[in-house]
PDB file of C-alpha atoms in Angstrom:
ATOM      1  CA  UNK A 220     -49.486 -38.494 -49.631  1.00  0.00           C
ATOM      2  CA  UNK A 221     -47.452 -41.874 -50.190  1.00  0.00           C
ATOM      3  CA  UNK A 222     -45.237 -40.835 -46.936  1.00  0.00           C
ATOM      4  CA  UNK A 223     -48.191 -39.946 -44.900  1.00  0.00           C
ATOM      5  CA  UNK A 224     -46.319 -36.189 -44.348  1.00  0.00           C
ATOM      6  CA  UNK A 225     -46.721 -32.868 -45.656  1.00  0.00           C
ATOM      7  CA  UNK A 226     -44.311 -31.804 -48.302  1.00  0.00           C
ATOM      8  CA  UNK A 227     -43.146 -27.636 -48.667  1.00  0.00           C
ATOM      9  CA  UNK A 228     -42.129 -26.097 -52.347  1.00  0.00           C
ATOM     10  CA  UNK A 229     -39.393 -23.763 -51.283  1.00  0.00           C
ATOM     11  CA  UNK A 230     -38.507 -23.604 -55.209  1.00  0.00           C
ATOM     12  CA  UNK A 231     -39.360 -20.776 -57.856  1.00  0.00           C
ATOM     13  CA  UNK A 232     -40.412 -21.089 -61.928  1.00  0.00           C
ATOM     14  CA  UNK A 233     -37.192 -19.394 -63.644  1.00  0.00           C
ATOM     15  CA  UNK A 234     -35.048 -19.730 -60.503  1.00  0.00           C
ATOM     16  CA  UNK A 235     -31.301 -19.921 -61.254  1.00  0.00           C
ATOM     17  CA  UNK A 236     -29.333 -22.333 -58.968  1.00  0.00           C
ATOM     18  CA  UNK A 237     -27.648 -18.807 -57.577  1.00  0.00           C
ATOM     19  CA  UNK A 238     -31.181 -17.392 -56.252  1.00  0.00           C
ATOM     20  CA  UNK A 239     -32.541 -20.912 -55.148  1.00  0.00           C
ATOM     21  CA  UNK A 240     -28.885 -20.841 -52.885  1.00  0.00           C
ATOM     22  CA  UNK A 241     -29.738 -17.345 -51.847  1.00  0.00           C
ATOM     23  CA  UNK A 242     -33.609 -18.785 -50.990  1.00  0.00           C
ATOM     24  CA  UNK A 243     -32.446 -21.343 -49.103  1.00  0.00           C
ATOM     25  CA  UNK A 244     -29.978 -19.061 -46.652  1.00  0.00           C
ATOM     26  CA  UNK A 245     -26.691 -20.558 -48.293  1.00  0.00           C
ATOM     27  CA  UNK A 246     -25.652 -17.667 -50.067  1.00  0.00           C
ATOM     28  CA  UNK A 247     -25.384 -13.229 -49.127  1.00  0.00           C
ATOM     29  CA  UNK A 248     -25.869 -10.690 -51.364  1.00  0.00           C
ATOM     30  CA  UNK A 249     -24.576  -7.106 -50.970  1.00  0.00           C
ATOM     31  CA  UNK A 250     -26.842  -4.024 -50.897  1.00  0.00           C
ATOM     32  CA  UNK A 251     -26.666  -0.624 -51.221  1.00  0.00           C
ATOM     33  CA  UNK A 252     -29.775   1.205 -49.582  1.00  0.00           C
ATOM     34  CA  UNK A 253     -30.144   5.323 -51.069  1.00  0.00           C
ATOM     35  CA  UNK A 254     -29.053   7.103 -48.434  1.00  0.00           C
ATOM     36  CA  UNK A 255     -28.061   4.446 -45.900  1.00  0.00           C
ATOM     37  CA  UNK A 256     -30.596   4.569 -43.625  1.00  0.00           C
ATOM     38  CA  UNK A 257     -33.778   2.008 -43.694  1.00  0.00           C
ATOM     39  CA  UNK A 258     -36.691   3.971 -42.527  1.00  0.00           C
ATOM     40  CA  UNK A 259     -38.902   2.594 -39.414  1.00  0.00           C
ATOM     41  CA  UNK A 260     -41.508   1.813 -41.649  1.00  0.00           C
ATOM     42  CA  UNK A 261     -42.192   1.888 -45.895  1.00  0.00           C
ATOM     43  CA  UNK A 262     -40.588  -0.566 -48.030  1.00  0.00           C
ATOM     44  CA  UNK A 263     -37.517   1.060 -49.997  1.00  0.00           C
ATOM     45  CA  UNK A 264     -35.953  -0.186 -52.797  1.00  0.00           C
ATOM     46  CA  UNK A 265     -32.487  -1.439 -52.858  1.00  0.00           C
ATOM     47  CA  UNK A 266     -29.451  -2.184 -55.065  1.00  0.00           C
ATOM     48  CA  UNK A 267     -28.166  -5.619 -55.345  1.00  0.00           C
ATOM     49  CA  UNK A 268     -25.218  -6.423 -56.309  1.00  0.00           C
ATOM     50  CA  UNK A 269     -25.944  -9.354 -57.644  1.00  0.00           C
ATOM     51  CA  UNK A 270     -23.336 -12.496 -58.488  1.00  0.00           C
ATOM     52  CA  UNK A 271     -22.761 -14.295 -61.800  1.00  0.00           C
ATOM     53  CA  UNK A 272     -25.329 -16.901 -62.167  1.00  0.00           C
ATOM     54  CA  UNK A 273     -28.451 -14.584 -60.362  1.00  0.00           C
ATOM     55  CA  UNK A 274     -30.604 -13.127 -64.082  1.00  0.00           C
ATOM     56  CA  UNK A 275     -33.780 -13.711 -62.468  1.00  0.00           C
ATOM     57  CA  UNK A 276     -36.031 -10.228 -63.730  1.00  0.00           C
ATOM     58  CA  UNK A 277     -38.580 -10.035 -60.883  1.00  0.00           C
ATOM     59  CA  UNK A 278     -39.240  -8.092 -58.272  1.00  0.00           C
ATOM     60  CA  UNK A 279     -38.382  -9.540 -54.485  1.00  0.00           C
ATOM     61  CA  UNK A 280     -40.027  -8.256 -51.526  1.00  0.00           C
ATOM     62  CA  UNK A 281     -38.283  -8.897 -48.019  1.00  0.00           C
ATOM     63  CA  UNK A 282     -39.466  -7.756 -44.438  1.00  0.00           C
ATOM     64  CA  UNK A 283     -36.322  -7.259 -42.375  1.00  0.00           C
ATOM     65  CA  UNK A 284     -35.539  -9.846 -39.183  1.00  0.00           C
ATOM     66  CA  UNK A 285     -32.242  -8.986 -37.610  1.00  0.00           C
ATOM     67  CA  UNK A 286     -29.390  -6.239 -38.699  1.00  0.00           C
ATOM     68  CA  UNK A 287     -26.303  -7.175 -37.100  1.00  0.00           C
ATOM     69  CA  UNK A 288     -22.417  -7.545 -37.357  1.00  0.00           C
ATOM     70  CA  UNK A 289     -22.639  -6.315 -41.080  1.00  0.00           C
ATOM     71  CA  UNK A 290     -25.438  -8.869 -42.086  1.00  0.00           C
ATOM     72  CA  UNK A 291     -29.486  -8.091 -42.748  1.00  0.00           C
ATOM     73  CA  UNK A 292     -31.296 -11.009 -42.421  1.00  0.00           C
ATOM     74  CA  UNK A 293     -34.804 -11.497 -44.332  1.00  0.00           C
ATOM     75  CA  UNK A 294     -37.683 -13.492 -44.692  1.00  0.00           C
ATOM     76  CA  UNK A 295     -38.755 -13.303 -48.570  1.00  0.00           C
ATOM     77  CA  UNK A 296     -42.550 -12.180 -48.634  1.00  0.00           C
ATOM     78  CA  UNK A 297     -43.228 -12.215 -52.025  1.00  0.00           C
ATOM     79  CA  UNK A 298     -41.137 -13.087 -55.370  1.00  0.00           C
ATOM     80  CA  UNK A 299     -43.649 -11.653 -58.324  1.00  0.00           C
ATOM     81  CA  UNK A 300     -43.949 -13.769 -61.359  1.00  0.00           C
ATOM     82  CA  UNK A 301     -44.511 -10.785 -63.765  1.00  0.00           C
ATOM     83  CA  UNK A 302     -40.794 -10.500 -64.852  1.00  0.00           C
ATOM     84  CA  UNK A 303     -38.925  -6.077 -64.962  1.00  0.00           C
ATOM     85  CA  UNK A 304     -36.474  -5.147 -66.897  1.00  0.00           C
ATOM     86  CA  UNK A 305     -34.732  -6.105 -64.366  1.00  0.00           C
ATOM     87  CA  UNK A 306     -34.365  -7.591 -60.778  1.00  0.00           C
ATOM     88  CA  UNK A 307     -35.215  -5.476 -58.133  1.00  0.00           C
ATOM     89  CA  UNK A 308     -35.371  -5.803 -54.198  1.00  0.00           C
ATOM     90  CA  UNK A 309     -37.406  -3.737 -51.663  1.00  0.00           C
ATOM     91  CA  UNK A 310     -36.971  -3.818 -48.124  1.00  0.00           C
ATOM     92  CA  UNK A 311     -38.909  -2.993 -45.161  1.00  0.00           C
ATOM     93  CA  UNK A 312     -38.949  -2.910 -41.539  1.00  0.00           C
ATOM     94  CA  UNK A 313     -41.350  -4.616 -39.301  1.00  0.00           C
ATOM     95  CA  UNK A 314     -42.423  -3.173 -35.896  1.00  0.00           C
ATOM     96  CA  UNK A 315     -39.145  -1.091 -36.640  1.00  0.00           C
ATOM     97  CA  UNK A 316     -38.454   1.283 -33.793  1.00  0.00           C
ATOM     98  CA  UNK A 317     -36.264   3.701 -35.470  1.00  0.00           C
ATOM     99  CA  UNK A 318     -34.182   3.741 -38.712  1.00  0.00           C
ATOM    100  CA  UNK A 319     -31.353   1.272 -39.188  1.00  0.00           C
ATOM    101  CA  UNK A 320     -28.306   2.588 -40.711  1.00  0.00           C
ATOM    102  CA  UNK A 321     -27.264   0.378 -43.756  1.00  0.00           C
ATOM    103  CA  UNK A 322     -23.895   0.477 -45.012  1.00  0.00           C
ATOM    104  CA  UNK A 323     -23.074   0.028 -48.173  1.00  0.00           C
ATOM    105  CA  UNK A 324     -21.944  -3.360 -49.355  1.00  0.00           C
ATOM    106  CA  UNK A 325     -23.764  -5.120 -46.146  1.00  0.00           C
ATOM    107  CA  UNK A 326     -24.905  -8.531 -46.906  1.00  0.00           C
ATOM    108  CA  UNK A 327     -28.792  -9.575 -46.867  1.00  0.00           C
ATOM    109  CA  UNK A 328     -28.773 -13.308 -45.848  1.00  0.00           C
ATOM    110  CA  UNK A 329     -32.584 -15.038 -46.451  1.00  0.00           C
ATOM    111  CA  UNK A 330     -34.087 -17.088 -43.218  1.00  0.00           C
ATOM    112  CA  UNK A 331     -36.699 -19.149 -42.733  1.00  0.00           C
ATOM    113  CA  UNK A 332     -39.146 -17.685 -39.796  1.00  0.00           C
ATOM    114  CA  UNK A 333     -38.792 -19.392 -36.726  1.00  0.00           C
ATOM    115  CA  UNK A 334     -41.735 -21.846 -36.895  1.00  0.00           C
ATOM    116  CA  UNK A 335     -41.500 -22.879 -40.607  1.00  0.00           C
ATOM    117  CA  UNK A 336     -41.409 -26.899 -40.904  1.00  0.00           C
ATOM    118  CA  UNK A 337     -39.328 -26.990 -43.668  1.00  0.00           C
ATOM    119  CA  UNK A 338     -36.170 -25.945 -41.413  1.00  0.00           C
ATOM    120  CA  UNK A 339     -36.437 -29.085 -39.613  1.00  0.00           C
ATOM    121  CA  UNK A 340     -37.903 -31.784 -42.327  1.00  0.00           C
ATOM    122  CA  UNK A 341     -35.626 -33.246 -44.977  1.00  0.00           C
ATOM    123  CA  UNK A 342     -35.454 -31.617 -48.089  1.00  0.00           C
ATOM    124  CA  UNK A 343     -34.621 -32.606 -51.865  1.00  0.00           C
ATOM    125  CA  UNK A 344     -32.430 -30.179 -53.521  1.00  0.00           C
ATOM    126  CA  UNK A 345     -33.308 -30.283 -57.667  1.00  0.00           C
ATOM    127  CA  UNK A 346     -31.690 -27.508 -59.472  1.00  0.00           C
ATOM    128  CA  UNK A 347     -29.387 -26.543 -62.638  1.00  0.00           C
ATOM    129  CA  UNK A 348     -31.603 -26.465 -65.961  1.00  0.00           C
ATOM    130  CA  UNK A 349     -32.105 -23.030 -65.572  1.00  0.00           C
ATOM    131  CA  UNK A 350     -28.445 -21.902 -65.772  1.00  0.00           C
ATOM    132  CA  UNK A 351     -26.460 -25.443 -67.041  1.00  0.00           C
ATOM    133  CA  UNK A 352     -22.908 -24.060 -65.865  1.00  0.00           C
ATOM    134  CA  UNK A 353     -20.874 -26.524 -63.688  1.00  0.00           C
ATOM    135  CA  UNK A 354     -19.294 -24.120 -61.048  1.00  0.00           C
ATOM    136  CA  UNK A 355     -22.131 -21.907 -60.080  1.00  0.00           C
ATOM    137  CA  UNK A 356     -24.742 -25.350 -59.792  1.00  0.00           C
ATOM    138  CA  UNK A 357     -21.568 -27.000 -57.509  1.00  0.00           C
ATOM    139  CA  UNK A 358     -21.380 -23.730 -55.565  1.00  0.00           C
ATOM    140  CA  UNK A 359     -24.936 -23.405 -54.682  1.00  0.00           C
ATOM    141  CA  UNK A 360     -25.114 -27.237 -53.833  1.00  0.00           C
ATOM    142  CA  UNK A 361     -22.333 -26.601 -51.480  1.00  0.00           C
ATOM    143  CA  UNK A 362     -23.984 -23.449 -49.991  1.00  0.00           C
ATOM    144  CA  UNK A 363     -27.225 -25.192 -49.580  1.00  0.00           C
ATOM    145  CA  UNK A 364     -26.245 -28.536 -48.053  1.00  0.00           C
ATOM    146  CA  UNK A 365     -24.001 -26.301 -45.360  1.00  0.00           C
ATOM    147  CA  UNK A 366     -27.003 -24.020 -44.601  1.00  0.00           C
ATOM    148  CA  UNK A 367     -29.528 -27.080 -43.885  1.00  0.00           C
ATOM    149  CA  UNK A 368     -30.436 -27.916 -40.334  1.00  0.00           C
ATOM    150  CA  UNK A 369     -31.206 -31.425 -41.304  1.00  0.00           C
ATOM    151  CA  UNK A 370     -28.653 -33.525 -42.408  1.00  0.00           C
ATOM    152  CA  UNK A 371     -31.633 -35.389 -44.495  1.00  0.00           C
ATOM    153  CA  UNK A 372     -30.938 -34.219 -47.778  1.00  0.00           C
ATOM    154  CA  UNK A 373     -31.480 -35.929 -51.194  1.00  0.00           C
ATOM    155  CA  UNK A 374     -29.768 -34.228 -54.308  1.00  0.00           C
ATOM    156  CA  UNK A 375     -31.018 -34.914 -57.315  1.00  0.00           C
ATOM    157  CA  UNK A 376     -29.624 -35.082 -60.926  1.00  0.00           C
ATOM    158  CA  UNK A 377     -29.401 -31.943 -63.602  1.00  0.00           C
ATOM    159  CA  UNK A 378     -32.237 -33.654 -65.841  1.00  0.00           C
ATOM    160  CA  UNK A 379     -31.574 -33.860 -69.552  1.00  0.00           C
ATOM    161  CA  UNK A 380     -34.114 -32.142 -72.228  1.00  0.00           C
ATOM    162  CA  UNK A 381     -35.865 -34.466 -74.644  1.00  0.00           C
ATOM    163  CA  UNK A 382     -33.799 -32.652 -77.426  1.00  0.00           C
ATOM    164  CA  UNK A 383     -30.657 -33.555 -75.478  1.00  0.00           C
ATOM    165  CA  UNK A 384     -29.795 -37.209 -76.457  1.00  0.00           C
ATOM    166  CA  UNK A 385     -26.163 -39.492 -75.504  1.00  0.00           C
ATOM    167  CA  UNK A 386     -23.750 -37.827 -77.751  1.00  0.00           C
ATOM    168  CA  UNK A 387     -25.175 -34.199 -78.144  1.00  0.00           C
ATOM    169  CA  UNK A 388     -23.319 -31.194 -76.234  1.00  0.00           C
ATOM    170  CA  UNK A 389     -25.479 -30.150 -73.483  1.00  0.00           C
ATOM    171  CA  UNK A 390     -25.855 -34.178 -72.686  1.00  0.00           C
ATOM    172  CA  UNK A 391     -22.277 -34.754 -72.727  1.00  0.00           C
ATOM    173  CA  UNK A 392     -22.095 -31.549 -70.616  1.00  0.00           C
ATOM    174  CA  UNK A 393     -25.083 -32.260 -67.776  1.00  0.00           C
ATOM    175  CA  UNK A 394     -23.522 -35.763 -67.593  1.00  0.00           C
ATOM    176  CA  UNK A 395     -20.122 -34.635 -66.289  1.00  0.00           C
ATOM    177  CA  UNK A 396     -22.204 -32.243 -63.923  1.00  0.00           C
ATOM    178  CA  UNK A 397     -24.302 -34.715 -62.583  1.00  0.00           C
ATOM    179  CA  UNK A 398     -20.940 -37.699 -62.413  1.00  0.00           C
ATOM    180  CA  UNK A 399     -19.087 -34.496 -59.829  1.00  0.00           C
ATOM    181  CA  UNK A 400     -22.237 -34.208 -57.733  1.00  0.00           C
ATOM    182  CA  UNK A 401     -22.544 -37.969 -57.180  1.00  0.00           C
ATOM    183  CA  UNK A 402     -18.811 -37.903 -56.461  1.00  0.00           C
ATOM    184  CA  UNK A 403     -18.973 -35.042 -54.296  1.00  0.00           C
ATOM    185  CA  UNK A 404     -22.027 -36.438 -52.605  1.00  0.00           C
ATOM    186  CA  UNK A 405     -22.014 -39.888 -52.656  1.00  0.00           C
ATOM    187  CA  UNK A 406     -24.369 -40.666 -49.633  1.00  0.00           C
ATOM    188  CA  UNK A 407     -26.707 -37.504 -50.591  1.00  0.00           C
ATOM    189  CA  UNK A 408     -27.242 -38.038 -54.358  1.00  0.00           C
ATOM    190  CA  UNK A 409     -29.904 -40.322 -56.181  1.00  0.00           C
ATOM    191  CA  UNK A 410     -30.387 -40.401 -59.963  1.00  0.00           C
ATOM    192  CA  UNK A 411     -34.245 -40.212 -60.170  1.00  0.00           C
ATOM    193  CA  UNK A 412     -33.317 -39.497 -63.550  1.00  0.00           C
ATOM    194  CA  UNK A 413     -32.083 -42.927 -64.829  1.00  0.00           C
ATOM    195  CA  UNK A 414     -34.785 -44.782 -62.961  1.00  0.00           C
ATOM    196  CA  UNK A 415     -37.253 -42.386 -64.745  1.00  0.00           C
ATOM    197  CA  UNK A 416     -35.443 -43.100 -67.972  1.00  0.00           C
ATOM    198  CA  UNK A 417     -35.528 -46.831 -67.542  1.00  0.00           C
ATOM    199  CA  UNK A 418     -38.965 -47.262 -65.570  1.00  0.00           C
ATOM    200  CA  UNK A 419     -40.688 -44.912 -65.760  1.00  0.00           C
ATOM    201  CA  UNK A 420     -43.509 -45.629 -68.505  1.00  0.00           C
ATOM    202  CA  UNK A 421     -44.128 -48.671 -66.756  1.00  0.00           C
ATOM    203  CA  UNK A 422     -44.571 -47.166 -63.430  1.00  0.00           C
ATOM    204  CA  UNK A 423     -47.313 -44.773 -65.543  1.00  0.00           C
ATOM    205  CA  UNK A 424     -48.649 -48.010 -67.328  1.00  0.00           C
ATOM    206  CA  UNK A 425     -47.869 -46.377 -70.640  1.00  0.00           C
ATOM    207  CA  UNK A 426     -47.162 -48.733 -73.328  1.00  0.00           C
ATOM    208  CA  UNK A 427     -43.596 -47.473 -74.999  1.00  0.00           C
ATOM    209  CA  UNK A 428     -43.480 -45.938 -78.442  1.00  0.00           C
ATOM    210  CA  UNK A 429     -40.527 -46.564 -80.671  1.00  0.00           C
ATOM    211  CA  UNK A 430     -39.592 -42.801 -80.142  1.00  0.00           C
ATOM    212  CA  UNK A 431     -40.108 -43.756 -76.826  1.00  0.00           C
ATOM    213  CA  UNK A 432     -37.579 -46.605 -77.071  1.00  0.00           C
ATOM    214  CA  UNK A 433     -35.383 -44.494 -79.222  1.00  0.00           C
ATOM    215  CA  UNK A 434     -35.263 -42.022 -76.371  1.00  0.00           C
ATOM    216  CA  UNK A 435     -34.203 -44.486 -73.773  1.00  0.00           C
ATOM    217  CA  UNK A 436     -31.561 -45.941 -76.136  1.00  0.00           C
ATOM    218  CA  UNK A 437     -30.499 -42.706 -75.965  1.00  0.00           C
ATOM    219  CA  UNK A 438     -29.640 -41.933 -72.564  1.00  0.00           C
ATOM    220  CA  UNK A 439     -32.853 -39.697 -72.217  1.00  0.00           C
ATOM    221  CA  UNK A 440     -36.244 -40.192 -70.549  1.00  0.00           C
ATOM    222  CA  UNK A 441     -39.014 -41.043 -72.848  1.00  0.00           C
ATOM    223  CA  UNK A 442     -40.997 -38.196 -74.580  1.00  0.00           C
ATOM    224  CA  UNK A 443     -44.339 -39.692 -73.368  1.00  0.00           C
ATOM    225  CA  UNK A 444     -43.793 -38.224 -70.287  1.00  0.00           C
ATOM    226  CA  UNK A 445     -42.831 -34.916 -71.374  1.00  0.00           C
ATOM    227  CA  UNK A 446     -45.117 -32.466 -71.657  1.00  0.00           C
ATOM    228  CA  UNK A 447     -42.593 -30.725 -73.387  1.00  0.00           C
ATOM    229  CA  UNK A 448     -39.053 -30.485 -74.708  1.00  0.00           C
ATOM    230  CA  UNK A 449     -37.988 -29.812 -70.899  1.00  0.00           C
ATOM    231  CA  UNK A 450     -41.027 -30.305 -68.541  1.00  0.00           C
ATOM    232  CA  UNK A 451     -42.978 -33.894 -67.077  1.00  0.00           C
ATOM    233  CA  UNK A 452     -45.953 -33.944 -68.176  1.00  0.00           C
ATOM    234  CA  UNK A 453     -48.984 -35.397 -65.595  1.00  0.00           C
ATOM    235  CA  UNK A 454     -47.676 -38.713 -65.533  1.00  0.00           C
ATOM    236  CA  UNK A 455     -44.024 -38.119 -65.717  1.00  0.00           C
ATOM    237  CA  UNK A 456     -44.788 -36.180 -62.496  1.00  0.00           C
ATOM    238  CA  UNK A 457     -46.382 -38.872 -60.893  1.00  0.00           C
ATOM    239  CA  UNK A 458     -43.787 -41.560 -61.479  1.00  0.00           C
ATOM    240  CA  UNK A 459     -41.174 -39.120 -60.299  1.00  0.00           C
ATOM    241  CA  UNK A 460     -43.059 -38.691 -57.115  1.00  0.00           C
ATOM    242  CA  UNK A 461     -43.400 -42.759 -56.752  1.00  0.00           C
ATOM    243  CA  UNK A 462     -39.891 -42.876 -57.591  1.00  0.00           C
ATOM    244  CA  UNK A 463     -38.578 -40.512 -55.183  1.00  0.00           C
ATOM    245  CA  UNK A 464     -41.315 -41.586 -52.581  1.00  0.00           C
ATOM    246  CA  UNK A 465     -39.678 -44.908 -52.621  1.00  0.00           C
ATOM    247  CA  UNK A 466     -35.815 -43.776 -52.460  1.00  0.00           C
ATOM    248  CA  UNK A 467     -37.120 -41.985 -49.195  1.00  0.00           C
ATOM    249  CA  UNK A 468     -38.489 -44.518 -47.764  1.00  0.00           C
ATOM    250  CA  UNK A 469     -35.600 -47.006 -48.197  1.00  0.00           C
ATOM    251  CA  UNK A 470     -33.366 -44.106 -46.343  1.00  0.00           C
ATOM    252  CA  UNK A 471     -35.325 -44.573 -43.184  1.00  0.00           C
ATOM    253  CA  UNK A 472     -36.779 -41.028 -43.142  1.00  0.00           C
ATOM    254  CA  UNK A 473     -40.525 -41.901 -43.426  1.00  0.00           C
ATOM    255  CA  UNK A 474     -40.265 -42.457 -39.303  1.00  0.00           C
ATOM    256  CA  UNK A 475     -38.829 -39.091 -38.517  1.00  0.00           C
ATOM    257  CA  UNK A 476     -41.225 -37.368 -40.810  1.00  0.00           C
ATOM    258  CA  UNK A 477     -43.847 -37.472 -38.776  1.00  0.00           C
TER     259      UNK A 477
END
């Protein structure tokens, strides 16, 4: 609402960096269909071998938009919340014509349909608490930022947990996560985090605690916008948004959002 343009959640609760790579079209997997054929019509469920760094149990439903040189390409339909035993894909034809032979170890590549905005808008890439490991977050930033049709990307910082102050493990860890992707990319990166940290409760209007202040003396954002150990609560959300509103409009992009 603040940039007067409509905004797209391309994410998923429980996502991995590894599937949100895979959701934006950075990254194949390699399937094995039963048989090797894909019938004309009926979904049919496929193996996937999946890489390190992809633990998401859910079932992923895909309808089938091109099959050529070796590569399927997708467009995800539905990604249920109600978590298996383990993750499982189904495929299916649309207006299939006959059945497509599918060799084993052919790559399924996820695209956008034709006409959705968010191929062609900027996009913020926020990733990493859900698997904290410094390769397979720098991989799928690298995947994703080379799969983007825009070059109007903003990457923002691994965020730490309220439980994770200066000094602790995972803090010390995040930090030296967070230091390669600003390195890596300078003009694409923007620590929301630290301006959350350090402005955050007075962007809410939320007079600080002294756990509050503790918090910030410690490198972390202040609990009173957490609505948990890990999550913004209702106003932490909103001073995010301002936060990030205003880093977006200071990059010029508010003009060619429209």
């Amino acid at each position: 609402a603040r940039l007067g343009a409509d905004a797209f959640d391309r994410g998923g609760s429980g996502d991995t960096p590894t599937a949100i790579a895979w959701r934006h079209g950075g990254l194949d997997l390699r399937v094995t269909i039963a048989g090797g054929t894909l019938p004309t019509s009926g979904a049919v469920a496929v193996t996937v071998n999946r890489p390190r760094g992809w633990w998401q149990a859910r079932t992923w439903t895909c309808r089938i938009a091109t099959v050529a040189h070796g590569v399927i390409t997708v467009r995800l339909v539905q990604a249920a919340s109600t978590v298996t035993t383990d993750a499982t894909f189904t495929l299916e034809q649309v207006n299939g014509t006959s059945p497509v032979q599918i060799l084993s170890g052919t790559r399924i590549r996820h695209v956008a349909a034709d006409n959705d905005p968010a191929t062609f808008l900027p996009a913020i890439f926020w990733l990493g608490r859900n698997d904290v490991n410094r390769d397979r977050i720098i991989d799928a930033l690298t995947a994703m930022v080379a799969a983007h049709k825009d070059d109007r990307i903003m990457i923002m910082p691994v965020f730490y947990a309220s439980s994770e102050p200066s000094g602790s493990a995972y803090h010390t860890l995040i930090t030296g996560i967070n230091e390669e992707i600003a390195t890596t990319w300078p003009h694409l990166y923007y620590d929301a985090q630290s301006v959350l940290r350090d402005h955050g409760l007075s962007i809410a209007g939320i007079t600080p605690t002294p756990d509050d202040i503790t918090d910030i003396t410690n490198g972390i954002v202040p609990r009173s916008l957490f609505a948990d150990n890990l999550h913004l609560n209702v106003a932490g959300k909103n001073a995010l948004a301002a936060i990030v509103s205003n880093e977006i409009e200071g990059r010029v992009w508010k003009p060619r959002l429209l």
